[in-house]
Short mmCIF file of C-alpha atoms and ligand atoms in Angstrom, two decimals:
data_model
loop_
_atom_site.label_atom_id
_atom_site.label_comp_id
_atom_site.label_asym_id
_atom_site.label_seq_id
_atom_site.Cartn_x
_atom_site.Cartn_y
_atom_site.Cartn_z
CA UNK A 1 11.10 -1.76 -27.77
CA UNK A 2 11.14 -4.18 -24.85
CA UNK A 3 7.70 -5.64 -24.02
CA UNK A 4 6.85 -6.49 -20.43
CA UNK A 5 4.56 -9.53 -20.42
CA UNK A 6 3.08 -11.82 -17.73
CA UNK A 7 4.35 -14.51 -15.42
CA UNK A 8 2.10 -17.52 -15.44
CA UNK A 9 2.76 -21.06 -14.32
CA UNK A 10 6.44 -20.41 -13.57
CA UNK A 11 7.38 -18.70 -16.79
CA UNK A 12 7.25 -15.32 -18.45
CA UNK A 13 4.91 -15.23 -21.36
CA UNK A 14 4.28 -12.53 -24.03
CA UNK A 15 1.18 -13.49 -26.02
CA UNK A 16 -0.18 -11.22 -28.74
CA UNK A 17 -2.29 -8.47 -27.33
CA UNK A 18 -2.93 -4.80 -26.59
CA UNK A 19 0.18 -2.82 -25.70
CA UNK A 20 0.64 0.35 -23.69
CA UNK A 21 3.80 2.54 -23.37
CA UNK A 22 5.74 2.50 -20.14
CA UNK A 23 7.51 5.79 -19.52
CA UNK A 24 10.75 6.60 -17.80
CA UNK A 25 9.44 9.60 -15.90
CA UNK A 26 12.94 10.97 -15.44
CA UNK A 27 13.41 11.43 -19.20
CA UNK A 28 9.75 11.63 -20.19
CA UNK A 29 10.41 9.01 -22.87
CA UNK A 30 8.49 5.77 -23.46
CA UNK A 31 11.23 3.14 -23.12
CA UNK A 32 9.15 -0.07 -22.84
CA UNK A 33 5.71 -1.35 -23.53
CA UNK A 34 3.50 -3.45 -21.32
CA UNK A 35 1.04 -6.10 -22.42
CA UNK A 36 -2.53 -5.55 -21.31
CA UNK A 37 -3.90 -8.95 -20.47
CA UNK A 38 -7.07 -10.11 -22.20
CA UNK A 39 -9.90 -11.79 -20.29
CA UNK A 40 -8.64 -15.07 -21.77
CA UNK A 41 -5.14 -14.62 -20.36
CA UNK A 42 -6.41 -13.72 -16.93
CA UNK A 43 -8.77 -16.70 -16.88
CA UNK A 44 -5.87 -18.89 -17.92
CA UNK A 45 -3.82 -17.64 -14.96
CA UNK A 46 -6.74 -18.35 -12.63
CA UNK A 47 -7.00 -21.92 -13.95
CA UNK A 48 -3.27 -22.40 -13.36
CA UNK A 49 -3.48 -20.96 -9.81
CA UNK A 50 -6.48 -23.12 -9.03
CA UNK A 51 -4.68 -26.27 -10.19
CA UNK A 52 -1.72 -25.44 -8.02
CA UNK A 53 -3.84 -24.81 -4.91
CA UNK A 54 -4.43 -28.37 -3.67
CA UNK A 55 -0.77 -29.40 -3.51
CA UNK A 56 0.31 -26.01 -2.10
CA UNK A 57 -2.37 -26.04 0.58
CA UNK A 58 -1.18 -29.50 1.68
CA UNK A 59 2.51 -28.52 1.70
CA UNK A 60 3.59 -28.40 5.34
CA UNK A 61 3.61 -24.86 6.61
CA UNK A 62 7.32 -25.00 7.58
CA UNK A 63 8.15 -25.92 3.98
CA UNK A 64 6.10 -22.92 2.73
CA UNK A 65 7.95 -20.72 5.23
CA UNK A 66 11.32 -22.06 4.02
CA UNK A 67 10.49 -20.72 0.54
CA UNK A 68 9.97 -17.31 2.11
CA UNK A 69 13.34 -17.45 3.92
CA UNK A 70 15.07 -18.16 0.55
CA UNK A 71 13.00 -15.47 -1.06
CA UNK A 72 14.10 -12.90 1.49
CA UNK A 73 17.79 -13.83 0.83
CA UNK A 74 17.29 -13.41 -2.91
CA UNK A 75 15.57 -10.08 -2.46
CA UNK A 76 18.62 -8.78 -0.56
CA UNK A 77 21.03 -10.30 -3.00
CA UNK A 78 19.28 -8.72 -5.99
CA UNK A 79 18.28 -5.43 -4.30
CA UNK A 80 20.23 -3.35 -6.91
CA UNK A 81 18.21 -4.78 -9.75
CA UNK A 82 14.89 -4.12 -8.00
CA UNK A 83 15.92 -0.60 -7.05
CA UNK A 84 16.89 0.07 -10.69
CA UNK A 85 13.60 -1.23 -12.03
CA UNK A 86 11.71 0.96 -9.60
CA UNK A 87 13.69 3.98 -10.57
CA UNK A 88 13.26 3.42 -14.30
CA UNK A 89 9.50 3.18 -14.21
CA UNK A 90 8.50 5.19 -11.10
CA UNK A 91 11.38 7.74 -10.97
CA UNK A 92 12.18 7.09 -7.33
CA UNK A 93 15.76 7.92 -6.31
CA UNK A 94 17.84 4.86 -5.24
CA UNK A 95 17.98 5.71 -1.47
CA UNK A 96 14.18 5.97 -1.45
CA UNK A 97 13.65 2.80 -3.54
CA UNK A 98 16.02 0.93 -1.18
CA UNK A 99 13.81 2.05 1.77
CA UNK A 100 10.70 0.85 -0.03
CA UNK A 101 12.29 -2.53 -0.71
CA UNK A 102 13.46 -2.88 2.90
CA UNK A 103 9.89 -2.31 4.18
CA UNK A 104 8.72 -4.89 1.66
CA UNK A 105 11.32 -7.43 2.86
CA UNK A 106 10.12 -6.97 6.45
CA UNK A 107 6.75 -8.41 5.25
CA UNK A 108 8.54 -11.44 3.85
CA UNK A 109 10.22 -11.88 7.28
CA UNK A 110 6.78 -11.78 8.90
CA UNK A 111 5.54 -14.40 6.44
CA UNK A 112 8.48 -16.59 7.45
CA UNK A 113 6.70 -16.97 10.80
CA UNK A 114 3.72 -18.71 9.22
CA UNK A 115 4.10 -21.84 11.36
CA UNK A 116 3.65 -19.70 14.43
CA UNK A 117 1.01 -17.42 12.88
CA UNK A 118 -1.18 -20.39 11.81
CA UNK A 119 -1.05 -22.35 15.03
CA UNK A 120 -4.73 -21.74 15.85
CA UNK A 121 -6.49 -21.95 19.15
CA UNK A 122 -7.23 -24.97 21.33
CA UNK A 123 -9.47 -25.67 24.26
CA UNK A 124 -9.48 -28.91 26.08
CA UNK A 125 -12.53 -30.23 27.95
CA UNK A 126 -15.12 -27.73 26.69
CA UNK A 127 -17.61 -30.38 27.79
CA UNK A 128 -17.18 -33.82 29.27
CA UNK A 129 -14.55 -35.48 27.08
CA UNK A 130 -14.94 -32.84 24.46
CA UNK A 131 -12.12 -30.75 22.95
CA UNK A 132 -12.53 -27.77 20.63
CA UNK A 133 -10.09 -25.95 18.42
CA UNK A 134 -10.04 -23.29 15.72
CA UNK A 135 -7.77 -23.54 12.73
CA UNK A 136 -7.03 -21.07 9.97
CA UNK A 137 -7.39 -22.54 6.42
CA UNK A 138 -6.33 -20.84 3.20
CA UNK A 139 -8.98 -19.45 0.96
CA UNK A 140 -7.85 -20.78 -2.44
CA UNK A 141 -6.91 -18.50 -5.30
CA UNK A 142 -6.68 -14.84 -4.16
CA UNK A 143 -5.79 -11.68 -6.10
CA UNK A 144 -3.84 -8.47 -5.48
CA UNK A 145 -4.26 -5.23 -7.46
CA UNK A 146 -1.59 -2.63 -6.80
CA UNK A 147 -0.73 1.03 -7.53
CA UNK A 148 2.24 2.55 -9.35
CA UNK A 149 3.79 4.28 -6.34
CA UNK A 150 5.31 1.23 -4.57
CA UNK A 151 6.10 -1.26 -7.26
CA UNK A 152 7.84 -3.61 -4.80
CA UNK A 153 6.56 -2.81 -1.34
CA UNK A 154 2.81 -2.94 -1.89
CA UNK A 155 2.85 -6.28 -3.72
CA UNK A 156 5.12 -7.52 -0.88
CA UNK A 157 2.44 -6.46 1.61
CA UNK A 158 0.19 -9.05 0.03
CA UNK A 159 1.55 -12.13 -1.72
CA UNK A 160 4.24 -13.43 0.65
CA UNK A 161 1.75 -13.72 3.51
CA UNK A 162 -1.11 -15.00 1.30
CA UNK A 163 1.20 -17.67 -0.10
CA UNK A 164 2.67 -18.59 3.26
CA UNK A 165 -0.83 -19.06 4.52
CA UNK A 166 -1.37 -21.69 1.76
CA UNK A 167 -3.17 -19.69 -0.91
CA UNK A 168 -2.23 -19.33 -4.54
CA UNK A 169 -2.05 -15.76 -5.90
CA UNK A 170 -2.56 -13.58 -8.88
CA UNK A 171 -1.01 -10.15 -8.87
CA UNK A 172 -2.18 -7.38 -11.22
CA UNK A 173 0.45 -4.65 -10.83
CA UNK A 174 0.10 -1.04 -12.09
CA UNK A 175 0.51 -0.96 -15.83
CA UNK A 176 2.62 2.18 -15.26
CA UNK A 177 5.33 0.31 -13.36
CA UNK A 178 4.93 -3.39 -14.45
CA UNK A 179 8.49 -4.83 -14.49
CA UNK A 180 9.26 -5.15 -10.81
CA UNK A 181 6.47 -7.66 -10.17
CA UNK A 182 7.74 -9.90 -12.94
CA UNK A 183 11.18 -9.83 -11.48
CA UNK A 184 9.84 -10.64 -7.96
CA UNK A 185 8.03 -13.65 -9.51
CA UNK A 186 11.23 -14.91 -11.05
CA UNK A 187 13.03 -14.66 -7.64
CA UNK A 188 10.19 -16.52 -5.96
CA UNK A 189 10.58 -19.30 -8.45
CA UNK A 190 14.33 -19.42 -7.76
CA UNK A 191 13.41 -19.64 -4.03
CA UNK A 192 11.67 -22.93 -4.83
CA UNK A 193 8.04 -21.90 -5.09
CA UNK A 194 6.17 -24.46 -7.18
CA UNK A 195 4.92 -23.23 -10.60
CA UNK A 196 1.45 -21.81 -10.58
CA UNK A 197 1.38 -20.72 -6.97
CA UNK A 198 2.30 -17.09 -7.83
CA UNK A 199 1.31 -15.52 -11.11
CA UNK A 200 1.46 -11.97 -12.45
CA UNK A 201 -0.85 -10.61 -15.10
CA UNK A 202 -0.16 -7.17 -16.34
CA UNK A 203 -3.02 -5.10 -17.54
CA UNK A 204 -5.74 -2.59 -17.02
CA UNK A 205 -9.48 -2.53 -16.20
CA UNK A 206 -10.09 -5.54 -18.41
CA UNK A 207 -7.77 -7.67 -16.26
CA UNK A 208 -9.15 -6.18 -12.99
CA UNK A 209 -12.79 -6.76 -13.97
CA UNK A 210 -12.04 -10.37 -14.98
CA UNK A 211 -10.50 -10.98 -11.53
CA UNK A 212 -13.47 -9.30 -9.82
CA UNK A 213 -16.07 -11.36 -11.69
CA UNK A 214 -14.47 -14.82 -11.81
CA UNK A 215 -16.03 -17.01 -9.17
CA UNK A 216 -12.74 -18.87 -8.64
CA UNK A 217 -11.12 -15.81 -7.04
CA UNK A 218 -11.94 -15.91 -3.35
CA UNK A 219 -10.49 -12.67 -2.04
CA UNK A 220 -9.12 -9.43 -3.47
CA UNK A 221 -6.62 -7.08 -1.88
CA UNK A 222 -6.51 -3.67 -3.53
CA UNK A 223 -4.36 -0.59 -3.02
CA UNK A 224 -4.86 2.54 -5.19
CA UNK A 225 -7.00 5.66 -5.41
CA UNK A 226 -10.32 6.01 -3.53
CA UNK A 227 -12.74 6.02 -6.48
CA UNK A 228 -11.21 2.80 -7.81
CA UNK A 229 -11.03 1.31 -4.29
CA UNK A 230 -14.75 1.97 -3.84
CA UNK A 231 -15.51 0.32 -7.22
CA UNK A 232 -13.35 -2.70 -6.43
CA UNK A 233 -14.88 -3.17 -2.98
CA UNK A 234 -18.51 -2.88 -4.27
CA UNK A 235 -17.88 -5.16 -7.32
CA UNK A 236 -15.96 -7.76 -5.27
CA UNK A 237 -18.78 -7.77 -2.65
CA UNK A 238 -21.48 -8.15 -5.31
CA UNK A 239 -19.55 -11.20 -6.58
CA UNK A 240 -19.33 -12.70 -3.06
CA UNK A 241 -15.66 -12.14 -2.52
CA UNK A 242 -13.81 -11.02 0.56
CA UNK A 243 -12.24 -7.66 -0.13
CA UNK A 244 -9.88 -5.12 1.49
CA UNK A 245 -9.51 -1.98 -0.62
CA UNK A 246 -7.12 0.73 0.50
CA UNK A 247 -7.60 4.11 -1.05
CA UNK A 248 -6.23 7.63 -1.13
CA UNK A 249 -5.34 10.08 1.60
CA UNK A 250 -4.86 13.60 2.85
CA UNK A 251 -2.51 13.40 5.77
CA UNK A 252 -2.36 16.26 8.23
CA UNK A 253 0.42 17.20 10.70
CA UNK A 254 -0.59 19.37 13.60
CA UNK A 255 2.26 21.57 14.81
CA UNK A 256 1.57 22.76 18.38
CA UNK A 257 2.90 26.00 19.77
CA UNK A 258 5.33 24.12 22.04
CA UNK A 259 6.81 21.95 19.22
CA UNK A 260 10.52 21.92 18.41
CA UNK A 261 10.14 23.93 15.18
CA UNK A 262 13.46 22.98 13.62
CA UNK A 263 12.81 19.30 14.21
CA UNK A 264 9.26 19.67 12.79
CA UNK A 265 10.71 21.41 9.70
CA UNK A 266 13.18 18.65 9.01
CA UNK A 267 10.54 15.95 9.45
CA UNK A 268 8.04 17.76 7.28
CA UNK A 269 10.49 18.20 4.42
CA UNK A 270 11.03 14.48 4.08
CA UNK A 271 7.45 13.51 4.69
CA UNK A 272 5.97 16.02 2.27
CA UNK A 273 8.46 15.95 -0.59
CA UNK A 274 10.09 12.44 -0.32
CA UNK A 275 9.11 10.38 -3.38
CA UNK A 276 7.70 13.62 -4.86
CA UNK A 277 4.83 13.41 -2.46
CA UNK A 278 3.57 10.29 -4.29
CA UNK A 279 3.05 8.30 -1.09
CA UNK A 280 -0.28 7.55 0.45
CA UNK A 281 1.29 8.48 3.80
CA UNK A 282 2.85 11.69 2.55
CA UNK A 283 2.21 14.61 4.89
CA UNK A 284 0.57 17.09 2.56
CA UNK A 285 -1.09 19.48 5.06
CA UNK A 286 0.38 21.25 8.09
CA UNK A 287 -2.09 22.63 10.56
CA UNK A 288 -0.28 25.28 12.63
CA UNK A 289 -1.77 26.07 15.99
CA UNK A 290 -1.35 29.85 16.30
CA UNK A 291 0.06 32.45 13.91
CA UNK A 292 3.34 32.67 15.77
CA UNK A 293 4.36 29.08 15.06
CA UNK A 294 2.80 29.25 11.56
CA UNK A 295 5.00 32.22 10.61
CA UNK A 296 8.12 30.45 12.01
CA UNK A 297 7.29 27.31 10.12
CA UNK A 298 6.62 28.94 6.78
CA UNK A 299 9.78 31.06 7.13
CA UNK A 300 12.01 28.03 7.97
CA UNK A 301 10.40 25.74 5.46
CA UNK A 302 10.86 28.32 2.70
CA UNK A 303 14.57 28.67 3.51
CA UNK A 304 15.17 24.91 3.79
CA UNK A 305 13.33 24.24 0.50
CA UNK A 306 15.91 26.25 -1.40
CA UNK A 307 18.34 23.36 -0.81
CA UNK A 308 16.08 20.57 -2.05
CA UNK A 309 17.30 18.78 -5.17
CA UNK A 310 14.83 17.42 -7.70
CA UNK A 311 16.08 15.35 -10.60
CA UNK A 312 16.55 12.04 -12.36
CA UNK A 313 16.21 8.77 -10.45
CA UNK A 314 19.77 7.68 -11.23
CA UNK A 315 21.48 10.57 -9.41
CA UNK A 316 21.76 9.64 -5.73
CA UNK A 317 22.39 13.28 -4.86
CA UNK A 318 18.75 14.13 -5.67
CA UNK A 319 16.22 14.31 -2.82
CA UNK A 320 13.30 13.32 -5.02
CA UNK A 321 12.48 12.62 -8.66
CA UNK A 322 9.74 13.23 -11.22
CA UNK A 323 6.05 12.51 -11.06
CA UNK A 324 4.67 9.40 -12.75
CA UNK A 325 3.33 10.94 -15.93
CA UNK A 326 2.79 14.10 -17.99
CA UNK A 327 -0.91 14.01 -17.15
CA UNK A 328 -0.15 13.84 -13.45
CA UNK A 329 2.35 16.63 -13.73
CA UNK A 330 -0.34 18.78 -15.34
CA UNK A 331 -2.80 17.84 -12.63
CA UNK A 332 -0.46 18.79 -9.76
CA UNK A 333 0.47 22.10 -11.42
CA UNK A 334 -3.26 22.69 -11.93
CA UNK A 335 -3.93 22.27 -8.23
CA UNK A 336 -1.18 24.85 -7.41
CA UNK A 337 -2.65 27.33 -9.90
CA UNK A 338 -6.14 26.77 -8.56
CA UNK A 339 -5.07 27.26 -4.94
CA UNK A 340 -3.60 30.63 -5.91
CA UNK A 341 -6.78 31.61 -7.74
CA UNK A 342 -8.84 30.64 -4.71
CA UNK A 343 -6.85 32.98 -2.49
CA UNK A 344 -4.02 30.94 -0.97
CA UNK A 345 -0.47 32.33 -0.90
CA UNK A 346 2.03 30.37 -3.01
CA UNK A 347 5.21 30.81 -1.02
CA UNK A 348 7.46 28.46 -2.96
CA UNK A 349 6.30 27.67 -6.52
CA UNK A 350 7.50 24.35 -8.14
CA UNK A 351 5.58 24.82 -11.40
CA UNK A 352 7.63 24.94 -14.52
CA UNK A 353 10.63 23.21 -12.94
CA UNK A 354 13.11 22.02 -15.58
CA UNK A 355 16.01 19.61 -14.90
CA UNK A 356 19.08 20.07 -17.11
CA UNK A 357 19.50 17.28 -19.72
CA UNK A 358 16.07 15.90 -18.74
CA UNK A 359 13.85 18.73 -20.03
CA UNK A 360 11.06 16.34 -21.02
CA UNK A 361 10.90 14.67 -17.56
CA UNK A 362 7.74 15.02 -15.55
CA UNK A 363 9.10 17.31 -12.81
CA UNK A 364 7.38 19.56 -10.36
CA UNK A 365 9.54 21.27 -7.80
CA UNK A 366 8.82 21.37 -4.10
CA UNK A 367 5.88 23.78 -3.47
CA UNK A 368 4.71 25.52 -0.28
CA UNK A 369 1.26 27.10 -0.12
CA UNK A 370 0.21 29.18 2.92
CA UNK A 371 -3.16 30.45 4.12
CA UNK A 372 -5.09 27.49 2.69
CA UNK A 373 -8.73 27.13 3.82
CA UNK A 374 -10.86 24.05 4.04
CA UNK A 375 -13.15 25.11 1.18
CA UNK A 376 -10.29 25.14 -1.38
CA UNK A 377 -10.21 22.27 -3.90
CA UNK A 378 -6.46 21.83 -3.26
CA UNK A 379 -7.32 21.04 0.36
CA UNK A 380 -10.27 18.76 -0.32
CA UNK A 381 -8.57 16.60 -2.94
CA UNK A 382 -5.58 14.35 -2.81
CA UNK A 383 -2.82 16.14 -4.86
CA UNK A 384 -0.25 13.34 -4.76
CA UNK A 385 2.64 15.63 -5.59
CA UNK A 386 5.41 17.62 -3.85
CA UNK A 387 3.00 20.20 -2.50
CA UNK A 388 2.79 21.12 1.17
CA UNK A 389 -0.17 23.28 2.25
CA UNK A 390 -0.35 25.24 5.54
CA UNK A 391 -3.63 25.98 7.40
CA UNK A 392 -3.70 28.20 10.44
CA UNK A 393 -6.01 27.60 13.43
CA UNK A 394 -6.24 28.93 16.99
CA UNK A 395 -6.45 25.67 19.00
CA UNK A 396 -5.68 21.96 18.98
CA UNK A 397 -9.45 21.24 19.07
CA UNK A 398 -9.92 23.30 15.84
CA UNK A 399 -7.02 21.36 14.24
CA UNK A 400 -8.51 18.04 15.22
CA UNK A 401 -11.97 19.06 13.99
CA UNK A 402 -10.44 19.79 10.57
CA UNK A 403 -8.86 16.37 10.40
CA UNK A 404 -11.94 14.62 11.60
CA UNK A 405 -14.11 16.38 9.04
CA UNK A 406 -11.91 15.41 6.11
CA UNK A 407 -13.14 12.53 3.92
CA UNK A 408 -9.83 10.70 4.24
CA UNK A 409 -8.36 9.16 7.39
CA UNK A 410 -5.13 7.43 6.43
CA UNK A 411 -2.31 8.90 8.45
CA UNK A 412 -1.65 11.86 10.74
CA UNK A 413 0.94 13.26 13.07
CA UNK A 414 1.20 15.72 15.92
CA UNK A 415 4.41 17.61 16.75
CA UNK A 416 4.45 18.60 20.40
CA UNK A 417 6.32 18.28 23.67
CA UNK A 418 3.12 17.89 25.60
CA UNK A 419 2.38 14.28 26.42
CA UNK A 420 -1.13 14.99 27.62
CA UNK A 421 -2.03 16.71 24.40
CA UNK A 422 -0.49 13.86 22.36
CA UNK A 423 -2.40 11.23 24.30
CA UNK A 424 -5.67 13.10 23.82
CA UNK A 425 -4.92 13.48 20.12
CA UNK A 426 -4.14 9.81 19.49
CA UNK A 427 -7.16 8.75 21.43
CA UNK A 428 -9.72 10.96 19.66
CA UNK A 429 -8.44 11.47 16.14
CA UNK A 430 -10.52 9.73 13.43
CA UNK A 431 -7.49 8.39 11.52
CA UNK A 432 -6.13 4.89 11.24
CA UNK A 433 -2.41 5.51 11.60
CA UNK A 434 -1.13 8.11 14.08
CA UNK A 435 2.34 9.56 14.70
CA UNK A 436 3.45 11.36 17.83
CA UNK A 437 6.46 13.31 16.56
CA UNK A 438 6.72 10.63 13.85
CA UNK A 439 5.77 12.05 10.51
CA UNK A 440 5.25 8.85 8.52
CA UNK A 441 3.71 6.41 11.02
CA UNK A 442 3.72 3.46 8.57
CA UNK A 443 3.17 0.41 10.81
CA UNK A 444 6.00 -2.13 10.99
CA UNK A 445 5.28 -5.48 9.35
CA UNK A 446 4.10 -7.17 12.54
CA UNK A 447 1.38 -4.56 13.06
CA UNK A 448 -1.16 -3.90 10.28
CA UNK A 449 -1.61 -0.99 7.81
CA UNK A 450 -4.85 0.74 7.11
CA UNK A 451 -6.69 4.04 7.21
CA UNK A 452 -10.18 4.92 8.34
CA UNK A 453 -13.10 6.62 6.53
CA UNK A 454 -12.66 6.73 2.74
CA UNK A 455 -9.03 5.59 2.94
CA UNK A 456 -10.04 1.98 3.43
CA UNK A 457 -13.04 -0.07 2.38
CA UNK A 458 -13.34 -3.36 4.31
CA UNK A 459 -12.73 -4.50 7.82
CA UNK A 460 -9.24 -5.89 7.91
CA UNK A 461 -6.12 -3.86 7.40
CA UNK A 462 -3.23 -4.92 5.13
CA UNK A 463 -0.40 -7.22 6.25
CA UNK A 464 0.58 -8.21 9.82
CA UNK A 465 -2.03 -9.91 12.06
CA UNK A 466 -4.93 -8.60 9.98
CA UNK A 467 -3.30 -9.98 6.86
CA UNK A 468 -3.24 -13.47 8.35
CA UNK A 469 -6.91 -13.17 9.08
CA UNK A 470 -7.69 -11.79 5.68
CA UNK A 471 -5.95 -14.62 3.81
CA UNK A 472 -7.41 -17.43 5.92
CA UNK A 473 -10.83 -18.62 7.06
CA UNK A 474 -11.49 -19.88 10.47
CA UNK A 475 -12.80 -23.39 11.04
CA UNK A 476 -13.76 -24.46 14.53
CA UNK A 477 -13.85 -28.17 15.27
CA UNK A 478 -15.56 -29.74 18.31
CA UNK A 479 -14.52 -33.30 18.90
CA UNK A 480 -15.56 -36.18 21.12
CA UNK A 481 -14.37 -39.77 21.08
CA UNK A 482 -17.05 -41.79 22.90
CA UNK A 483 -15.49 -44.48 24.98
CA UNK A 484 -16.80 -47.95 24.43
CA UNK A 485 -19.76 -48.80 26.56
CA UNK A 486 -20.58 -45.20 27.29
CA UNK A 487 -23.23 -43.84 25.02
CA UNK A 488 -25.43 -40.76 25.58
CA UNK A 489 -29.17 -40.99 25.20
CA UNK A 490 -31.23 -38.92 22.76
CA UNK A 491 -31.60 -35.26 23.72
CA UNK A 492 -33.90 -32.73 22.00
CA UNK A 493 -32.71 -29.70 24.00
CA UNK A 494 -29.95 -27.43 22.82
CA UNK A 495 -26.68 -28.67 24.28
CA UNK A 496 -25.54 -26.49 27.23
P1 NAD B 1 -5.12 3.81 -9.35
O1 NAD B 1 -6.35 3.67 -8.52
O2 NAD B 1 -5.17 4.59 -10.60
O3 NAD B 1 -4.64 2.35 -9.79
C1 NAD B 1 -4.47 1.29 -8.88
C2 NAD B 1 -4.74 -0.01 -9.58
O4 NAD B 1 -6.06 -0.06 -10.04
C3 NAD B 1 -3.85 -0.25 -10.86
O5 NAD B 1 -3.41 -1.58 -10.82
C4 NAD B 1 -4.75 0.08 -12.03
O6 NAD B 1 -4.49 -0.65 -13.12
C5 NAD B 1 -6.14 -0.30 -11.43
N1 NAD B 1 -7.21 0.59 -12.00
C6 NAD B 1 -7.12 1.87 -12.32
N2 NAD B 1 -8.32 2.30 -12.79
C7 NAD B 1 -9.15 1.24 -12.73
C8 NAD B 1 -10.52 1.12 -13.10
N3 NAD B 1 -11.26 2.10 -13.55
N4 NAD B 1 -11.09 -0.10 -12.94
C9 NAD B 1 -10.36 -1.08 -12.47
N5 NAD B 1 -9.07 -1.05 -12.16
C10 NAD B 1 -8.46 0.15 -12.20
O7 NAD B 1 -4.00 4.32 -8.35
P2 NAD B 1 -2.51 4.73 -8.72
O8 NAD B 1 -2.58 6.08 -9.41
O9 NAD B 1 -1.80 3.66 -9.37
O10 NAD B 1 -1.86 5.00 -7.30
C11 NAD B 1 -1.98 6.16 -6.53
C12 NAD B 1 -3.15 6.13 -5.57
O11 NAD B 1 -2.96 5.03 -4.68
C13 NAD B 1 -3.20 7.33 -4.64
O12 NAD B 1 -4.53 7.71 -4.50
C14 NAD B 1 -2.62 6.79 -3.32
O13 NAD B 1 -3.04 7.52 -2.19
C15 NAD B 1 -3.16 5.42 -3.35
N6 NAD B 1 -2.33 4.63 -2.47
C16 NAD B 1 -2.89 4.13 -1.32
C17 NAD B 1 -2.13 3.38 -0.44
C18 NAD B 1 -2.75 2.94 0.87
O14 NAD B 1 -2.20 2.10 1.51
N7 NAD B 1 -3.94 3.46 1.29
C19 NAD B 1 -0.85 2.97 -0.77
C20 NAD B 1 -0.33 3.41 -1.97
C21 NAD B 1 -1.08 4.19 -2.86
#
């Protein structure tokens, strides 16, 4: 069976070590194995990245950007290979994987602007003959730890910008979808990146803990589930590292009585069931304002869901694919069962879905649950599957109160024709990314991505302008060149 190893110092390496099966979720079969890095291997990668730092930091920023321009071209040229790797290990259908890759490439495009992004700030004559400026210097070796659900895009949120800013990087991808990162590393080498600047170690908690505890790692970007994000943030902080840790979500859509119901239904279908709901921005809860619109929504959703196609990643006719693992399939089905036991109405039931010729695949069909209440476990927890739940309230204020009370605050959306209501909503809702008639308000690469509350630990959001700040430290220089013959006397008061 093929073994997926690491990429260290410009080459793939497969040392002896612990192995874990990598499944093709569409077939349910283990088709590869991934090496789980030892502490020794991770420390070796850190040593390599540290050695590469000095030369890379001193490489002119336009030269670093040129590597990113070539990398972008290679990503486009080899898109089909990346899409195939995502499909094999994640189960994402090609059209969806292509979208993921495109959003990742946009982050490379942003990193191509590094000369502009790192220009700094300058003030002349802040005092007599004194100039001051701030510049943004790289941190050194930084690490990224990423989840299974975006094997290309989430790593691309991190390393292109970090590298363009002059850092060297160690990526620890999800052990459930490990191949894509290795392939991205090989393209970056082809683009002309010097060896050692970008390294990939595959692995599990052993690798993560080594990165968190090694004093040579200066900053950690994490994306994954909230309990792990919280652990990463606390441990990185204890070890004196800068950290941004993005966690889980429960994204609500409010549907107002004046909304265009057919449009809302179309948008909700894609946002709830696309990628099997395994997106941190998936809309998994609809809050309908008033029973009239709730009844219309449930009725139309139920009818439209009959046409959804779930199946293997390599059939482009499918709308969405399998879940990541058998254990996750069981967990999602358990949530549906539990919601029913707690009194919700299961309107469309995706449990027990079987796909012809792929009976062992980890499939759950699109599921619609009505009359959900805030005390139900299926409402409180992130399900991360193709399950859309409907809550009914009497007013927009009640809908907003629900969202604001939830522990997560990643994304949200309001469907309405009322501009005043939409403006009030976006101003007062306690969520980091807000859509107005836009169901998946994932910020474009030149803004930054991040939730509020327990969806993000840290101050700076991912990529975009916050990414530049995260991967650099500010230095402010105040300069005077005394002219000959003019010398100041001694002063003991604070300069003013
Ligand atoms: P996960 O938390 O299980 O794993 C993420 C990473 O952490 C992986 O690299 C994994 O190897 C590592 N890890 C797992 N357990 C660990 C532990 N105990 N100690 C140290 N490291 C550990 O997440 P996942 O299942 O791969 O991804 C799905 C989750 O990610 C969902 O909760 C989803 O909402 C979230 N997510 C969030 C965003 C966002 O931007 N906020 C984006 C994508 C996914």
